[in-house]
Amino acid sequence: MLARLCVRGLFLLCLGSTLIGCNNSGLDSVQVSPASLSLTVGQTAQLKAMGTFGNAKHLSTQDITGGVTWSSSVPAVATVSSSGMVTAVGAGTTTITASTTAYNGPVNSTADLTVTGSAGGTNGGSGGSILSLTIIPSGIVFGSKGDSGQFLAIGTFSTAPTVRDLTNSVTWFTSEPNKFPVTTNNSGAPGGGTQNGGVVSAYEASVGNVGAVITAKATDTNGSIATATANVGCPLVLPDPTAHPPVPGSCFQNVPQLLTTLTVYNEGLNTTNWLVTAPSATCDPAVPATCTPVLTCGPAAGAGKSVCTATYPLGSTVTLTAPAQTGVRFGGWSSNCYNVAPVTQTGPNTCTVNLLTTDATVGAIFN
């Protein structure tokens, strides 16, 4: 009898140990290597993502490079494939991110990449009539959040006119779209939105004069490409009324956030064939063309889409849909998703996310 009680006690102890986290089969974190690198335009490099599994006493690592989602903050500077292969496109800096879902939710790791081209922040064209591109000025430093400034893109060509203003014909990128957004020319009718390209605004303070890297990309009619970069920032300086003379400060004002980021990931056990979609914020069911998904997340949407993000204007209401997939059982949404249709195990399931004041992360459960 005593032996039976001891065995039962050992069984319960082991069961309790499993419940409190002795299982070392889950992913805890991910680390990208190398953490920083420099390339010249046209060069490639292979990044690795190493996953750490288990707990503090029984850690193990594994190469999960092909199982994470890779992204580049400035694709005009460098692109990255689903296998972690980086290709340098234009001069500037970008952040390469590897994202995945760990035992306790989304995790990511980054690598800083510097791409060098021609001196002065410009990169020559790839063989066509455009020779180089330059951004004027080379940097803008704001004194108040909410301020805006204008960048100009000037191209040098091998044919006359050799110097041309390309501000409204290049594509503009920013490394921090929610903090320092930049416009690309809108050729629509006046009154329909921003008409000029290269207009950058400050909605976040920065540490020092550089808070984001602005990139302009020009594509010639024959396919030749040239890029250029510039810096923008809004250095935070708190006011000091006790100084003589008083220091007014800069970039400390509260400015309403204009854009929000919606992140979707799977927190269930099925990782092979699930899917979540979401349309744009201007979706009109009466006009199907406006409801083309801007967010498609999951292996059913393609390789390397286990964690997905999309940017929406502040105040948007976004509908997420988990359509029926063969062999997939949908288990529900995380708490910040309000179900607007009955949740069934096999039918299409939807929910709404109200992006009223801040970013949102939504987990979908697939079993």
XYZ file of C-alpha atoms in Angstrom:
367
model
C 0.000 0.000 0.000
C 2.809 2.341 0.933
C 4.590 1.535 -2.329
C 1.398 2.287 -4.296
C 1.066 5.679 -2.592
C 4.704 6.486 -3.372
C 4.243 5.642 -7.042
C 1.091 7.738 -7.188
C 2.930 10.606 -5.512
C 5.776 10.402 -7.984
C 3.295 10.374 -10.882
C 1.558 13.522 -9.610
C 4.895 15.214 -9.001
C 6.006 14.499 -12.570
C 2.654 15.665 -13.936
C 2.960 18.870 -11.937
C 6.485 19.376 -13.249
C 5.218 19.093 -16.806
C 2.517 21.641 -16.185
C 4.900 24.199 -14.716
C 7.227 24.127 -17.683
C 9.742 21.296 -17.447
C 9.021 20.427 -21.061
C 11.914 21.745 -23.172
C 10.332 21.188 -26.589
C 9.067 24.773 -27.065
C 10.853 27.656 -28.802
C 11.839 30.444 -26.397
C 13.753 32.953 -28.538
C 15.437 33.544 -31.879
C 18.768 35.193 -32.676
C 19.911 36.446 -36.096
C 23.568 36.194 -37.017
C 25.546 38.124 -37.924
C 23.957 40.981 -35.962
C 25.435 43.583 -38.320
C 27.053 43.534 -41.742
C 28.083 45.802 -44.612
C 27.628 45.157 -48.324
C 28.106 47.037 -51.551
C 25.327 47.336 -54.109
C 24.772 44.007 -55.857
C 26.366 41.843 -53.187
C 24.505 39.094 -51.322
C 24.905 37.557 -47.871
C 23.296 34.674 -46.016
C 21.763 35.360 -42.589
C 21.061 32.609 -40.085
C 18.303 32.394 -37.468
C 19.136 30.246 -34.463
C 16.301 29.203 -32.148
C 16.738 28.577 -28.430
C 14.541 25.815 -27.002
C 13.791 24.595 -23.482
C 14.279 26.244 -20.128
C 17.229 27.777 -18.304
C 18.534 24.386 -17.127
C 18.138 22.450 -20.380
C 18.727 24.900 -23.228
C 19.277 23.735 -26.784
C 19.731 25.598 -30.062
C 18.655 24.769 -33.584
C 18.995 26.379 -37.012
C 15.469 27.644 -37.879
C 16.492 29.928 -40.766
C 13.891 28.444 -43.104
C 11.125 28.494 -40.488
C 11.006 32.220 -39.719
C 9.520 35.197 -41.558
C 12.205 37.491 -42.977
C 11.616 41.175 -43.751
C 13.585 44.313 -44.617
C 12.592 47.718 -43.209
C 13.814 49.477 -46.390
C 13.462 47.194 -49.444
C 15.028 49.916 -51.619
C 18.270 49.388 -49.677
C 18.187 45.593 -49.416
C 15.781 42.727 -49.900
C 15.742 39.417 -48.063
C 14.396 36.083 -49.269
C 12.388 33.537 -47.303
C 15.639 31.619 -46.772
C 17.481 34.593 -45.221
C 19.496 35.545 -48.325
C 20.081 39.327 -48.347
C 20.610 41.242 -51.610
C 21.997 44.803 -51.503
C 19.903 47.047 -53.765
C 20.871 50.659 -53.005
C 23.019 52.748 -50.692
C 21.704 53.275 -47.176
C 20.857 51.362 -44.035
C 18.099 48.887 -43.284
C 17.081 46.482 -40.553
C 16.590 42.820 -41.407
C 14.105 41.094 -39.080
C 13.420 37.417 -38.474
C 10.021 36.796 -36.844
C 8.308 33.676 -35.636
C 5.944 32.414 -32.948
C 7.492 30.984 -29.790
C 5.941 29.074 -26.901
C 4.865 32.338 -25.223
C 3.936 34.301 -28.352
C 5.677 36.236 -31.160
C 9.457 36.707 -31.000
C 11.912 38.373 -33.367
C 15.545 39.296 -33.827
C 17.222 41.853 -36.078
C 20.434 42.534 -37.972
C 21.642 45.978 -39.039
C 22.738 46.212 -42.672
C 24.700 49.047 -44.283
C 24.878 49.183 -48.075
C 27.461 51.431 -49.683
C 27.207 52.899 -53.162
C 28.595 56.147 -54.554
C 29.835 58.795 -52.121
C 27.405 61.341 -50.765
C 24.471 59.026 -50.223
C 23.824 58.327 -53.897
C 23.975 55.198 -55.959
C 24.599 55.236 -59.685
C 22.177 53.759 -62.150
C 22.475 50.231 -63.450
C 23.526 51.002 -66.991
C 20.756 53.187 -68.455
C 20.682 56.930 -69.099
C 20.223 57.781 -65.410
C 23.691 58.000 -63.848
C 22.991 58.957 -60.240
C 20.377 60.268 -57.828
C 20.841 62.775 -55.012
C 18.469 63.879 -52.233
C 18.518 67.548 -51.224
C 18.992 68.334 -48.374
C 21.017 65.391 -47.049
C 19.118 65.607 -43.767
C 16.216 67.368 -42.030
C 16.146 68.005 -38.277
C 12.766 69.042 -36.849
C 12.262 71.129 -33.713
C 8.674 70.069 -32.998
C 6.658 66.908 -33.459
C 4.066 67.369 -36.156
C 6.362 69.476 -38.363
C 6.823 68.602 -42.040
C 9.622 69.192 -44.513
C 10.338 68.699 -48.197
C 13.041 66.520 -49.728
C 13.980 66.928 -53.398
C 15.299 64.137 -55.620
C 17.695 65.326 -58.336
C 18.797 62.922 -61.048
C 21.878 63.107 -63.271
C 21.499 61.640 -66.768
C 23.797 60.835 -69.666
C 21.431 62.560 -72.097
C 20.114 66.114 -72.090
C 18.790 67.532 -69.900
C 21.529 66.045 -67.761
C 20.104 67.330 -64.446
C 16.413 66.782 -63.724
C 14.065 67.233 -60.775
C 12.646 63.751 -60.089
C 10.912 64.548 -56.788
C 7.480 63.622 -58.070
C 8.551 60.672 -60.216
C 10.663 58.642 -57.766
C 9.295 56.259 -55.156
C 9.964 57.366 -51.578
C 10.566 54.990 -48.653
C 11.114 55.504 -44.937
C 12.646 53.132 -42.407
C 10.100 54.303 -39.795
C 6.703 54.688 -41.522
C 4.771 55.227 -38.274
C 7.229 57.765 -36.856
C 8.592 59.644 -39.880
C 6.240 58.974 -42.831
C 7.168 60.250 -46.294
C 4.888 60.777 -49.281
C 5.141 59.539 -52.845
C 3.552 61.715 -55.541
C -0.172 61.212 -55.975
C -1.164 61.850 -59.597
C -4.859 61.956 -58.750
C -7.087 64.990 -59.042
C -6.270 67.939 -56.726
C -7.996 67.597 -53.382
C -7.766 63.820 -53.385
C -4.639 63.661 -51.228
C -1.011 64.704 -51.070
C 0.215 65.751 -54.511
C 3.937 66.210 -53.845
C 6.447 63.477 -53.196
C 9.241 63.710 -50.655
C 7.189 65.385 -47.915
C 8.313 63.953 -44.569
C 6.655 64.530 -41.182
C 7.736 63.953 -37.578
C 5.392 62.116 -35.216
C 7.975 60.710 -32.808
C 11.014 62.070 -31.008
C 14.415 60.608 -31.860
C 17.640 60.069 -29.964
C 19.875 62.562 -31.724
C 19.338 63.986 -35.174
C 18.645 60.688 -36.978
C 15.337 58.964 -36.339
C 14.800 57.429 -39.779
C 16.463 56.913 -43.144
C 14.632 58.261 -46.188
C 15.265 56.519 -49.516
C 14.360 57.663 -53.032
C 14.311 55.132 -55.871
C 14.261 56.186 -59.526
C 13.541 53.719 -62.335
C 14.440 54.806 -65.877
C 12.323 53.876 -68.884
C 14.845 51.188 -69.849
C 14.810 49.654 -66.368
C 17.925 51.378 -65.024
C 17.662 52.068 -61.276
C 19.297 54.673 -59.050
C 18.743 55.273 -55.326
C 19.712 57.895 -52.767
C 19.304 58.262 -49.018
C 18.927 61.058 -46.480
C 18.335 61.277 -42.739
C 15.484 62.793 -40.765
C 15.012 63.238 -37.034
C 13.334 65.135 -34.233
C 15.814 65.156 -31.322
C 14.187 65.077 -27.907
C 15.275 67.948 -25.649
C 13.168 68.564 -22.530
C 12.516 72.214 -21.642
C 14.455 73.658 -18.720
C 12.841 76.839 -17.404
C 15.460 77.121 -14.629
C 18.332 77.598 -17.075
C 19.622 81.086 -17.908
C 18.423 81.766 -20.472
C 15.598 79.183 -20.275
C 15.907 76.212 -22.629
C 12.676 75.836 -24.641
C 13.235 72.158 -25.536
C 12.222 70.346 -28.718
C 10.125 67.396 -29.903
C 8.591 66.728 -26.471
C 5.019 67.642 -27.394
C 2.280 65.032 -27.547
C 1.175 64.484 -31.150
C -1.661 62.068 -31.931
C -0.489 58.898 -33.640
C -1.697 58.744 -37.264
C -0.954 55.135 -38.156
C -1.378 51.855 -36.333
C 0.114 48.438 -36.982
C -1.973 45.270 -36.813
C -0.014 42.064 -36.139
C -1.558 38.616 -36.619
C -0.082 35.283 -35.597
C -1.163 31.713 -34.897
C -1.124 30.589 -31.260
C -2.534 27.113 -31.892
C -0.923 23.749 -32.615
C -1.652 23.544 -36.358
C 1.219 25.265 -38.179
C 0.857 23.759 -41.646
C -2.177 25.083 -43.521
C -3.918 27.911 -41.636
C -4.914 31.267 -43.143
C -6.076 34.708 -41.934
C -6.957 37.604 -44.260
C -7.920 41.262 -43.802
C -8.977 43.921 -46.346
C -7.952 47.571 -46.471
C -9.525 50.090 -44.112
C -11.543 51.526 -47.032
C -13.171 48.224 -47.946
C -16.676 48.706 -49.365
C -18.560 45.375 -49.691
C -20.619 46.943 -52.478
C -17.400 47.445 -54.471
C -15.541 44.107 -54.289
C -12.384 45.544 -55.851
C -11.836 47.683 -52.746
C -11.831 44.629 -50.488
C -8.770 42.886 -51.884
C -6.873 41.568 -48.839
C -3.913 43.697 -47.765
C -3.007 41.139 -45.119
C -2.698 37.430 -45.851
C -1.143 35.456 -43.044
C -0.345 31.773 -42.731
C 1.289 28.899 -44.627
C -1.724 28.734 -46.936
C -0.771 32.223 -48.184
C 2.817 31.230 -48.940
C 6.037 30.262 -47.247
C 7.326 32.356 -44.361
C 4.076 34.041 -43.323
C 3.612 32.791 -39.780
C 3.587 36.345 -38.376
C 2.130 39.145 -40.509
C 1.664 42.891 -40.132
C -0.283 45.605 -41.947
C -0.486 49.356 -41.340
C -3.849 51.131 -41.023
C -4.902 54.736 -40.279
C -5.608 55.397 -36.621
C -9.281 54.830 -35.857
C -9.746 52.064 -38.419
C -11.981 49.075 -37.853
C -10.494 45.998 -39.509
C -12.271 42.698 -40.136
C -10.160 39.558 -39.877
C -11.340 36.358 -41.529
C -10.189 32.785 -40.942
C -11.620 30.986 -43.998
C -12.228 27.255 -43.936
C -9.150 25.239 -44.897
C -8.989 21.503 -45.550
C -7.712 19.705 -42.478
C -7.751 22.852 -40.328
C -9.966 23.375 -37.290
C -10.367 26.976 -36.156
C -10.470 27.420 -32.384
C -11.127 31.146 -31.923
C -9.428 34.514 -31.508
C -7.504 36.173 -28.702
C -9.393 38.428 -26.306
C -8.943 41.725 -28.189
C -10.903 40.404 -31.167
C -14.677 40.830 -30.997
C -16.494 38.092 -32.886
C -19.116 39.425 -35.278
C -20.111 36.017 -36.633
C -20.818 32.771 -34.815
C -17.610 30.883 -34.180
C -17.818 27.459 -35.748
C -15.174 24.795 -36.040
C -15.228 24.479 -39.828
C -17.019 27.499 -41.287
C -15.589 30.952 -42.079
C -14.874 32.908 -38.906
C -14.547 36.673 -38.610
C -13.809 39.255 -35.970
C -13.290 42.998 -35.815
C -10.328 44.851 -34.389
C -10.832 48.496 -33.434
C -7.547 50.345 -33.945
C -8.751 53.402 -32.065
C -5.728 54.479 -30.062
C -2.770 52.161 -30.551
C -1.265 49.153 -32.316
C -2.901 45.739 -31.857
C -1.739 42.144 -31.863
C -4.252 39.367 -32.505
C -3.712 35.667 -32.055
C -5.725 33.100 -33.977
C -6.015 29.541 -32.685
C -5.815 26.728 -35.233
C -5.875 23.118 -34.089
